[in-house]
Tab-separated table of C-alpha atoms and ligand atoms in Angstrom:
chain	number	residue	atom	x	y	z
A	1	MET	CA	-18.869	-9.277	-4.690
A	2	PRO	CA	-16.634	-6.525	-3.279
A	3	LEU	CA	-13.619	-7.767	-5.309
A	4	THR	CA	-13.832	-9.557	-8.633
A	5	PHE	CA	-10.935	-10.954	-10.624
A	6	ASP	CA	-11.059	-11.393	-14.384
A	7	ARG	CA	-8.377	-13.522	-16.039
A	8	HIS	CA	-9.660	-13.807	-19.586
A	9	HIS	CA	-6.986	-11.541	-21.103
A	10	ALA	CA	-4.285	-13.832	-19.689
A	11	ALA	CA	-5.864	-17.105	-20.761
A	12	ASP	CA	-4.383	-17.436	-24.275
A	13	ALA	CA	-0.875	-16.604	-23.098
A	14	LEU	CA	-1.156	-19.055	-20.197
A	15	ALA	CA	-2.330	-21.797	-22.525
A	16	SER	CA	0.597	-21.255	-24.892
A	17	LEU	CA	3.393	-21.285	-22.288
A	18	ASP	CA	5.801	-24.178	-21.903
A	19	GLY	CA	5.907	-23.806	-18.117
A	20	PRO	CA	4.220	-25.993	-15.507
A	21	ALA	CA	0.656	-27.154	-16.293
A	22	ARG	CA	-2.275	-25.234	-14.838
A	23	ASP	CA	-3.276	-27.903	-12.352
A	24	THR	CA	0.323	-28.054	-11.123
A	25	THR	CA	0.494	-24.322	-10.376
A	26	GLU	CA	-2.967	-24.375	-8.788
A	27	ALA	CA	-1.846	-27.214	-6.535
A	28	LEU	CA	1.339	-25.295	-5.671
A	29	ALA	CA	-0.703	-22.190	-4.832
A	30	LEU	CA	-3.072	-24.192	-2.668
A	31	ASP	CA	-0.172	-25.840	-0.877
A	32	ALA	CA	1.476	-22.436	-0.249
A	33	HIS	CA	-1.881	-21.064	0.949
A	34	ARG	CA	-2.245	-23.916	3.435
A	35	ARG	CA	1.277	-23.293	4.651
A	36	VAL	CA	0.445	-19.618	5.252
A	37	LEU	CA	-2.652	-20.673	7.205
A	38	SER	CA	-0.813	-23.264	9.272
A	39	GLY	CA	2.352	-21.241	9.844
A	40	GLU	CA	4.658	-23.488	7.837
A	41	THR	CA	6.201	-20.673	5.798
A	42	ARG	CA	9.716	-19.339	6.045
A	43	SER	CA	9.846	-16.905	9.020
A	44	PRO	CA	6.664	-18.380	10.553
A	45	GLU	CA	7.100	-15.969	13.459
A	46	MET	CA	6.154	-13.111	11.067
A	47	LEU	CA	2.532	-14.066	10.425
A	48	GLY	CA	1.040	-11.612	12.935
A	49	TRP	CA	-0.509	-9.513	10.124
A	50	ARG	CA	-2.930	-12.427	9.630
A	51	ASP	CA	-3.339	-13.594	13.231
A	52	MET	CA	-4.287	-10.100	14.447
A	53	LEU	CA	-7.286	-10.133	12.089
A	54	LEU	CA	-8.542	-13.429	13.414
A	55	THR	CA	-8.504	-12.089	17.002
A	56	PRO	CA	-9.365	-8.377	16.600
A	57	ASP	CA	-8.301	-6.025	19.400
A	58	ASP	CA	-11.294	-3.682	19.648
A	59	ALA	CA	-9.832	-1.841	22.647
A	60	LEU	CA	-6.824	-0.874	20.534
A	61	LEU	CA	-9.069	0.413	17.746
A	62	GLU	CA	-10.933	2.545	20.305
A	63	ARG	CA	-7.742	3.943	21.798
A	64	ILE	CA	-6.504	4.901	18.337
A	65	ALA	CA	-9.850	6.523	17.499
A	66	ALA	CA	-9.694	8.578	20.725
A	67	ASP	CA	-6.182	9.860	20.009
A	68	ALA	CA	-7.193	10.610	16.436
A	69	ALA	CA	-10.185	12.609	17.693
A	70	GLU	CA	-7.842	14.746	19.810
A	71	ILE	CA	-5.602	15.346	16.789
A	72	ARG	CA	-8.600	16.262	14.623
A	73	GLU	CA	-9.796	18.710	17.268
A	74	ARG	CA	-6.482	20.374	18.095
A	75	ALA	CA	-4.193	20.137	15.083
A	76	ASP	CA	-3.997	22.093	11.849
A	77	VAL	CA	-1.402	19.592	10.628
A	78	LEU	CA	-0.507	16.038	11.546
A	79	LEU	CA	3.057	15.361	10.451
A	80	CYS	CA	3.618	11.625	9.868
A	81	ILE	CA	7.281	10.701	9.967
A	82	GLY	CA	8.220	7.304	8.551
A	83	ILE	CA	9.516	5.534	5.467
A	84	GLY	CA	8.608	2.379	3.507
A	85	GLY	CA	6.058	0.282	5.327
A	86	SER	CA	5.889	2.944	8.021
A	87	TYR	CA	4.010	5.398	5.783
A	88	LEU	CA	2.949	3.866	2.444
A	89	GLY	CA	-0.137	2.111	3.822
A	90	ALA	CA	-1.491	5.228	5.540
A	91	GLU	CA	-0.874	7.350	2.464
A	92	ALA	CA	-2.551	4.733	0.249
A	93	VAL	CA	-5.730	4.490	2.308
A	94	MET	CA	-6.002	8.277	2.656
A	95	GLN	CA	-5.544	8.816	-1.067
A	96	ALA	CA	-8.281	6.273	-1.729
A	97	LEU	CA	-10.817	7.512	0.810
A	98	VAL	CA	-10.255	11.204	1.572
A	99	PRO	CA	-11.804	13.560	-1.006
A	100	PRO	CA	-9.032	15.227	-3.029
A	101	PHE	CA	-10.404	18.732	-2.538
A	102	GLY	CA	-11.754	20.533	0.512
A	103	SER	CA	-11.739	17.702	3.060
A	104	ASP	CA	-12.262	18.658	6.700
A	105	GLY	CA	-9.906	17.924	9.595
A	106	PRO	CA	-6.173	18.482	9.843
A	107	GLU	CA	-3.881	18.455	6.862
A	108	ILE	CA	-1.843	15.232	6.898
A	109	LEU	CA	1.727	15.683	5.715
A	110	PHE	CA	4.624	13.238	5.463
A	111	ALA	CA	8.287	13.632	6.293
A	112	GLY	CA	11.300	11.387	6.730
A	113	ASN	CA	10.273	9.306	3.709
A	114	HIS	CA	13.256	10.654	1.711
A	115	LEU	CA	16.294	12.859	2.290
A	116	GLY	CA	15.266	15.771	0.057
A	117	PRO	CA	16.830	18.845	1.723
A	118	ASP	CA	14.561	21.401	0.050
A	119	TYR	CA	11.350	19.573	1.006
A	120	HIS	CA	12.255	19.364	4.668
A	121	GLU	CA	13.400	22.977	4.855
A	122	ARG	CA	10.235	24.295	3.245
A	123	LEU	CA	8.065	21.946	5.275
A	124	PHE	CA	9.124	23.504	8.575
A	125	GLU	CA	8.725	27.008	7.119
A	126	TYR	CA	5.193	26.035	6.110
A	127	LEU	CA	4.398	24.589	9.553
A	128	ASP	CA	5.429	27.777	11.364
A	129	GLY	CA	2.396	29.366	13.036
A	130	LYS	CA	0.260	26.224	12.736
A	131	SER	CA	-0.885	23.833	15.424
A	132	VAL	CA	1.197	20.731	14.709
A	133	TYR	CA	1.052	17.156	15.999
A	134	VAL	CA	3.697	14.584	15.072
A	135	ASN	CA	3.348	10.828	14.688
A	136	VAL	CA	6.830	9.352	14.381
A	137	ILE	CA	6.719	5.779	13.112
A	138	SER	CA	9.705	3.454	12.992
A	139	LYS	CA	9.694	-0.181	13.994
A	140	SER	CA	13.455	-0.438	14.247
A	141	GLY	CA	13.717	3.080	15.631
A	142	THR	CA	17.056	3.431	13.868
A	143	THR	CA	16.152	4.206	10.231
A	144	LEU	CA	18.088	7.321	9.244
A	145	GLU	CA	15.448	9.161	7.192
A	146	PRO	CA	12.705	9.276	9.860
A	147	ALA	CA	15.210	9.658	12.719
A	148	LEU	CA	16.639	12.759	11.062
A	149	ALA	CA	13.206	14.238	10.301
A	150	PHE	CA	12.097	13.537	13.852
A	151	ARG	CA	15.071	15.380	15.290
A	152	LEU	CA	14.064	18.427	13.200
A	153	ALA	CA	10.379	18.070	14.133
A	154	ARG	CA	11.108	17.684	17.835
A	155	ARG	CA	13.166	20.864	17.935
A	156	PHE	CA	10.428	22.641	15.974
A	157	LEU	CA	7.742	21.601	18.467
A	158	GLU	CA	9.831	22.201	21.598
A	159	GLU	CA	10.620	25.745	20.492
A	160	ARG	CA	6.952	26.587	19.918
A	161	PHE	CA	4.670	24.599	22.207
A	162	ASP	CA	4.600	24.213	26.012
A	163	ASP	CA	2.867	20.874	25.506
A	164	ALA	CA	5.327	19.655	22.840
A	165	ASP	CA	5.629	16.211	24.421
A	166	ARG	CA	1.855	15.787	24.336
A	167	ARG	CA	1.905	16.559	20.603
A	168	ILE	CA	4.278	13.699	19.817
A	169	ILE	CA	3.028	10.155	19.405
A	170	ALA	CA	5.643	7.456	18.791
A	171	THR	CA	4.812	4.190	17.022
A	172	THR	CA	7.692	1.797	17.465
A	173	ASP	CA	8.960	-1.551	18.703
A	174	ALA	CA	7.540	-2.834	22.001
A	175	GLU	CA	10.900	-3.091	23.728
A	176	ARG	CA	13.904	-2.046	21.672
A	177	GLY	CA	15.500	0.663	19.587
A	178	ALA	CA	16.603	4.252	19.968
A	179	LEU	CA	13.128	5.672	19.306
A	180	HIS	CA	11.530	3.315	21.812
A	181	ASP	CA	14.041	4.230	24.529
A	182	PHE	CA	13.761	7.942	23.805
A	183	ALA	CA	9.942	7.858	23.787
A	184	VAL	CA	9.904	6.070	27.148
A	185	GLU	CA	12.356	8.583	28.636
A	186	LYS	CA	10.294	11.552	27.417
A	187	GLY	CA	6.962	9.976	28.348
A	188	TYR	CA	5.488	10.312	24.853
A	189	ARG	CA	2.271	8.527	24.046
A	190	ARG	CA	3.317	5.272	22.422
A	191	TYR	CA	1.905	2.641	20.107
A	192	VAL	CA	3.543	-0.666	19.351
A	193	VAL	CA	4.439	-2.234	16.014
A	194	PRO	CA	3.926	-5.892	16.891
A	195	ASN	CA	7.042	-8.051	16.718
A	196	ASP	CA	5.356	-10.510	14.394
A	197	VAL	CA	4.322	-7.894	11.800
A	198	GLY	CA	6.853	-6.581	9.272
A	199	GLY	CA	6.785	-2.967	8.129
A	200	ARG	CA	5.124	-3.557	4.758
A	201	PHE	CA	2.414	-5.679	6.411
A	202	SER	CA	1.708	-3.097	9.135
A	203	VAL	CA	-0.968	-0.851	7.620
A	204	LEU	CA	-3.690	-2.350	9.838
A	205	THR	CA	-1.641	-1.887	13.027
A	206	PRO	CA	-1.262	1.537	14.725
A	207	VAL	CA	1.422	2.272	12.081
A	208	GLY	CA	-1.302	2.917	9.532
A	209	LEU	CA	-4.420	3.185	11.645
A	210	LEU	CA	-3.547	6.290	13.690
A	211	PRO	CA	-2.842	8.564	10.697
A	212	ILE	CA	-5.775	7.022	8.814
A	213	ALA	CA	-8.133	7.712	11.729
A	214	ALA	CA	-6.752	11.257	12.050
A	215	ALA	CA	-7.739	11.740	8.401
A	216	GLY	CA	-11.349	11.038	9.411
A	217	ILE	CA	-11.610	7.500	8.031
A	218	ASP	CA	-13.607	4.891	9.951
A	219	ILE	CA	-10.795	2.508	10.968
A	220	ARG	CA	-13.153	-0.041	12.456
A	221	THR	CA	-14.887	-0.538	9.104
A	222	LEU	CA	-11.505	-0.653	7.345
A	223	PHE	CA	-10.116	-3.181	9.802
A	224	TYR	CA	-13.217	-5.367	9.748
A	225	GLY	CA	-13.199	-5.304	5.929
A	226	ALA	CA	-9.772	-6.935	6.140
A	227	VAL	CA	-11.097	-9.341	8.784
A	228	ALA	CA	-13.878	-10.399	6.385
A	229	GLU	CA	-11.367	-11.042	3.581
A	230	ALA	CA	-9.082	-12.990	5.946
A	231	ARG	CA	-12.010	-15.144	7.050
A	232	ASP	CA	-13.048	-15.750	3.427
A	233	LEU	CA	-9.508	-16.753	2.591
A	234	THR	CA	-9.314	-19.101	5.562
A	235	ASP	CA	-12.034	-21.220	3.923
A	236	ALA	CA	-10.819	-20.694	0.355
A	237	ASP	CA	-9.953	-23.278	-2.263
A	238	ALA	CA	-7.806	-22.842	-5.378
A	239	SER	CA	-10.570	-20.887	-7.123
A	240	HIS	CA	-10.179	-17.878	-4.790
A	241	PRO	CA	-8.940	-14.873	-6.816
A	242	ALA	CA	-5.929	-14.313	-4.517
A	243	LEU	CA	-4.749	-17.883	-5.211
A	244	GLN	CA	-5.528	-17.660	-8.930
A	245	TYR	CA	-3.509	-14.456	-9.073
A	246	ALA	CA	-0.580	-16.086	-7.245
A	247	ALA	CA	-0.755	-19.178	-9.469
A	248	ASP	CA	-0.818	-17.153	-12.701
A	249	ARG	CA	2.017	-14.868	-11.598
A	250	TYR	CA	4.113	-17.907	-10.749
A	251	THR	CA	3.463	-19.442	-14.177
A	252	PHE	CA	4.537	-16.275	-15.974
A	253	HIS	CA	7.547	-15.873	-13.676
A	254	GLU	CA	8.720	-19.402	-14.434
A	255	ALA	CA	8.247	-18.718	-18.153
A	256	GLY	CA	10.666	-15.769	-17.966
A	257	TYR	CA	8.358	-12.771	-17.593
A	258	ALA	CA	10.137	-10.140	-15.509
A	259	THR	CA	7.776	-7.252	-14.694
A	260	GLU	CA	4.257	-6.792	-13.429
A	261	VAL	CA	2.573	-3.488	-14.134
A	262	LEU	CA	-0.246	-2.536	-11.781
A	263	ALA	CA	-2.311	-0.134	-13.845
A	264	VAL	CA	-4.745	1.869	-11.718
A	265	MET	CA	-7.687	3.360	-13.575
A	266	ASP	CA	-8.429	6.105	-11.033
A	267	PRO	CA	-5.986	8.506	-9.347
A	268	ARG	CA	-7.473	7.577	-5.962
A	269	LEU	CA	-5.958	4.112	-6.404
A	270	LYS	CA	-2.414	5.311	-7.106
A	271	GLY	CA	-1.333	5.192	-3.445
A	272	LEU	CA	-2.628	1.642	-3.135
A	273	GLY	CA	-0.479	0.884	-6.160
A	274	ALA	CA	2.578	2.355	-4.431
A	275	TRP	CA	1.805	0.293	-1.324
A	276	TRP	CA	1.404	-2.858	-3.477
A	277	GLN	CA	4.708	-2.042	-5.182
A	278	GLN	CA	6.593	-2.140	-1.891
A	279	LEU	CA	4.675	-5.172	-0.639
A	280	PHE	CA	5.526	-7.267	-3.680
A	281	GLY	CA	8.959	-5.780	-4.363
A	282	GLU	CA	10.330	-6.337	-0.865
A	283	SER	CA	8.573	-9.647	-0.327
A	284	GLU	CA	9.537	-11.364	-3.575
A	285	GLY	CA	12.607	-9.607	-4.952
A	286	LYS	CA	15.419	-11.728	-3.550
A	287	GLU	CA	17.589	-14.711	-4.432
A	288	GLY	CA	17.416	-13.597	-8.087
A	289	LYS	CA	13.631	-14.090	-8.185
A	290	GLY	CA	10.412	-12.102	-8.403
A	291	LEU	CA	8.473	-9.983	-10.872
A	292	PHE	CA	9.586	-6.346	-10.729
A	293	PRO	CA	6.492	-4.397	-9.608
A	294	VAL	CA	5.662	-1.133	-11.334
A	295	VAL	CA	2.618	1.025	-10.692
A	296	LEU	CA	1.182	3.125	-13.512
A	297	GLN	CA	-1.879	5.356	-13.627
A	298	TYR	CA	-4.038	5.117	-16.737
A	299	THR	CA	-4.979	6.814	-18.876
A	300	THR	CA	-2.285	9.323	-17.792
A	301	ASP	CA	0.649	6.943	-18.276
A	302	LEU	CA	-0.676	5.581	-21.564
A	303	HIS	CA	0.636	8.899	-22.852
A	304	SER	CA	4.094	8.295	-21.386
A	305	VAL	CA	4.964	4.585	-21.285
A	306	GLY	CA	1.904	3.226	-23.105
A	307	GLN	CA	4.038	2.873	-26.230
A	308	TYR	CA	6.480	0.608	-24.379
A	309	VAL	CA	3.745	-1.484	-22.816
A	310	GLN	CA	2.136	-2.037	-26.212
A	311	GLN	CA	5.231	-2.713	-28.317
A	312	GLY	CA	8.420	-2.744	-26.222
A	313	LYS	CA	10.421	-5.730	-24.975
A	314	ARG	CA	7.952	-8.550	-24.239
A	315	LEU	CA	8.525	-9.216	-20.547
A	316	LEU	CA	5.442	-7.648	-18.991
A	317	VAL	CA	2.324	-8.928	-17.334
A	318	GLU	CA	-0.244	-6.428	-16.137
A	319	THR	CA	-3.028	-6.089	-13.610
A	320	PHE	CA	-5.713	-3.459	-14.037
A	321	LEU	CA	-7.008	-2.203	-10.711
A	322	ARG	CA	-10.308	-0.424	-11.278
A	323	LEU	CA	-13.643	0.572	-9.831
A	324	ASP	CA	-17.044	-0.568	-11.005
A	325	ASP	CA	-18.171	3.021	-11.525
A	326	ALA	CA	-19.302	3.414	-15.125
A	327	ASP	CA	-22.250	5.543	-13.914
A	328	ALA	CA	-20.079	7.921	-11.892
A	329	GLY	CA	-18.973	11.467	-12.547
A	330	LEU	CA	-20.182	14.355	-14.622
A	331	THR	CA	-22.158	13.640	-17.764
A	332	VAL	CA	-20.940	15.078	-21.066
A	333	GLN	CA	-23.280	17.848	-22.226
A	334	ASP	CA	-24.689	18.226	-25.698
A	335	GLU	CA	-23.210	21.316	-27.395
A	336	PRO	CA	-25.028	23.104	-30.242
A	337	GLY	CA	-22.961	22.923	-33.441
A	338	ASP	CA	-20.679	20.236	-31.952
A	339	PRO	CA	-17.614	22.535	-32.146
A	340	ASP	CA	-15.197	20.018	-30.609
A	341	GLY	CA	-16.759	16.927	-32.206
A	342	LEU	CA	-17.679	15.398	-28.848
A	343	ASN	CA	-21.460	15.240	-29.234
A	344	TYR	CA	-21.209	11.496	-29.862
A	345	LEU	CA	-20.511	11.313	-26.104
A	346	ALA	CA	-23.464	13.531	-25.068
A	347	GLY	CA	-25.281	12.004	-22.123
A	348	VAL	CA	-22.366	9.679	-21.271
A	349	PRO	CA	-20.931	9.854	-17.744
A	350	MET	CA	-17.161	10.248	-17.369
A	351	GLY	CA	-16.998	6.890	-15.555
A	352	SER	CA	-18.301	5.214	-18.678
A	353	VAL	CA	-15.652	6.883	-20.861
A	354	ASN	CA	-13.018	5.650	-18.388
A	355	GLU	CA	-14.472	2.150	-18.490
A	356	LYS	CA	-14.235	2.036	-22.291
A	357	ALA	CA	-10.644	3.276	-22.048
A	358	TYR	CA	-9.898	0.392	-19.681
A	359	GLN	CA	-11.624	-2.192	-21.891
A	360	GLY	CA	-9.853	-0.969	-25.013
A	361	THR	CA	-6.468	-0.879	-23.285
A	362	ALA	CA	-6.805	-4.351	-21.757
A	363	GLU	CA	-7.692	-5.778	-25.165
A	364	ALA	CA	-4.917	-3.885	-26.973
A	365	HIS	CA	-2.284	-4.942	-24.441
A	366	ALA	CA	-3.349	-8.594	-24.591
A	367	GLU	CA	-3.115	-8.462	-28.397
A	368	GLY	CA	0.297	-6.792	-28.078
A	369	GLY	CA	1.653	-9.640	-25.942
A	370	VAL	CA	0.981	-8.343	-22.428
A	371	PRO	CA	-1.182	-10.913	-20.635
A	372	ASN	CA	-3.414	-9.089	-18.179
A	373	TRP	CA	-5.822	-9.559	-15.324
A	374	THR	CA	-8.387	-7.158	-13.904
A	375	LEU	CA	-9.196	-6.689	-10.251
A	376	THR	CA	-12.420	-4.690	-9.875
A	377	LEU	CA	-13.590	-3.076	-6.641
A	378	SER	CA	-17.384	-2.842	-6.458
A	379	ARG	CA	-17.026	0.495	-4.654
A	380	LEU	CA	-14.349	2.616	-3.007
A	381	ASP	CA	-15.127	2.610	0.704
A	382	ALA	CA	-13.352	1.649	3.927
A	383	GLU	CA	-14.639	-1.915	3.936
A	384	THR	CA	-13.614	-2.669	0.355
A	385	VAL	CA	-10.186	-1.085	0.815
A	386	GLY	CA	-9.717	-3.198	3.960
A	387	ARG	CA	-10.548	-6.290	1.924
A	388	LEU	CA	-8.121	-5.268	-0.809
A	389	LEU	CA	-5.275	-4.766	1.681
A	390	TYR	CA	-5.648	-8.270	3.017
A	391	PHE	CA	-6.164	-9.718	-0.474
A	392	TYR	CA	-2.729	-8.492	-1.517
A	393	GLU	CA	-1.033	-9.374	1.797
A	394	HIS	CA	-2.256	-12.946	1.549
A	395	ALA	CA	-1.490	-13.173	-2.176
A	396	VAL	CA	2.111	-12.081	-1.675
A	397	ALA	CA	2.622	-14.493	1.217
A	398	VAL	CA	1.367	-17.314	-1.032
A	399	SER	CA	3.295	-16.090	-4.052
A	400	GLY	CA	6.594	-15.656	-2.177
A	401	THR	CA	6.165	-19.083	-0.623
A	402	MET	CA	5.613	-20.568	-4.102
A	403	LEU	CA	8.851	-18.937	-5.253
A	404	GLY	CA	10.672	-20.438	-2.289
A	405	VAL	CA	11.827	-17.077	-0.911
A	406	ASP	CA	11.154	-15.652	2.559
A	407	PRO	CA	8.300	-13.172	1.933
A	408	PHE	CA	8.870	-11.501	5.298
A	409	ASP	CA	12.509	-10.415	5.255
A	410	GLN	CA	14.313	-7.674	3.297
A	411	PRO	CA	18.063	-8.334	3.654
A	412	GLY	CA	18.877	-6.387	0.471
A	413	VAL	CA	17.655	-3.095	1.929
A	414	GLU	CA	20.631	-3.080	4.318
A	415	THR	CA	23.290	-2.830	1.605
A	416	TYR	CA	22.707	0.804	0.662
A	417	LYS	CA	22.476	1.711	4.342
A	418	GLN	CA	25.885	0.234	5.136
A	419	LYS	CA	27.534	2.119	2.277
A	420	MET	CA	25.724	5.374	3.123
A	421	PHE	CA	26.617	5.108	6.835
A	422	SER	CA	30.244	4.431	5.981
A	423	LEU	CA	30.328	7.540	3.726
A	424	LEU	CA	28.664	9.581	6.496
A	425	GLY	CA	31.259	8.378	9.030
A	426	LYS	CA	28.730	6.774	11.377
A	427	PRO	CA	30.629	5.520	14.436
B	1	PA5	O1	8.711	-3.307	5.127
B	1	PA5	C1	9.698	-2.969	5.771
B	1	PA5	O2	10.116	-3.632	6.715
B	1	PA5	C2	10.419	-1.683	5.462
B	1	PA5	O3	9.905	-1.014	4.373
B	1	PA5	C3	10.359	-0.748	6.641
B	1	PA5	O4	9.011	-0.446	6.900
B	1	PA5	C4	11.137	0.523	6.388
B	1	PA5	O5	12.446	0.211	6.029
B	1	PA5	C5	11.137	1.409	7.627
B	1	PA5	O6	11.656	0.716	8.718
B	1	PA5	P1	11.402	1.204	10.190
B	1	PA5	O7	9.938	1.183	10.442
B	1	PA5	O8	12.151	0.231	11.038
B	1	PA5	O9	11.973	2.613	10.286
């Protein structure tokens, strides 16, 4: 099984809660699942992230792969400009699948995902003298952070390259928005963010797929991994892990738990955690509801917030996201004289040490009052990551529907923008 879900460290806590009975939450999850499948959710016009997997557009995948091949051949750097759902998915998949050291192909950098003045200044200093392509990604085409970074990037390219317009690829709305209109006027190559796909659900559209392909990842395998998971879920009953996860989360939410930690056991999974954080935070956190999503990397963060998780205020549930890789990595050598006292680990691969750390932590946290689940990936490849992306997209659609919120809107994000624009004197 590419994805397996283990609930045994949540079982005692679930059994002791006063909330709705297990068969009630399972029935609610199944009902929400059926509503996602039949389009009876809130904002039913925003279910394109699922529909596009059931009718794959192979021609689009090929077009993206061809543009990515050009970028890989001609660019030293691909600068991806976007924020939120317009960059987190691409960054997540790259972090998972591109080797951390010495990978081939262009360097992929991000901009317009914050307003840090120093970062953007140094970025353009760093890019000077390099062959740069830009993929500007904004569905609305009006988000300040990427719009500002794109203005800087455009000037940078136009001052250095005769073919600047060829080096810019715009991923935006099909018909509307300042970026769309500008891209049409300039004749940039364009990709469309489908109307029925929200930003945080857009990783498997050109939003994510172009940068991912430019990083050398096989997008067809990634995409069809998600297709396989979507097809499995179409036939699923309440025992499917995505529905069990949604049902359990709902039970804990109703019982007053407030936070879900996603603890990744490998640094390659951290970006997927950040993507999950946005997916669940923006989809569920409204109308006074939702578990606050936090991503942590273990064992690193056990040495920062591990104390809190073990003994702090009891409001946490936790999911471990890990790989089935106990045999992986370097093996600890035997050392004559055992100077550092580590010979008891001689012959043990690092993956096995990490696995024991996970097992010990899951047990300790359950004993400390943090019910936890484990989602294990059989391997870290494009197909499994594709499956995982859809797993979480479907789970959050079910979970948000169970909560009674609209999983596909994000009205709260506007509030800071209005105040910021008023302070900036936007006309
Ligand atoms: O999920 C969402 O809708 C948001 O995170 C958006 O992706 C983010 O705000 C960026 O919006 P846009 O792509 O319109 O610039």
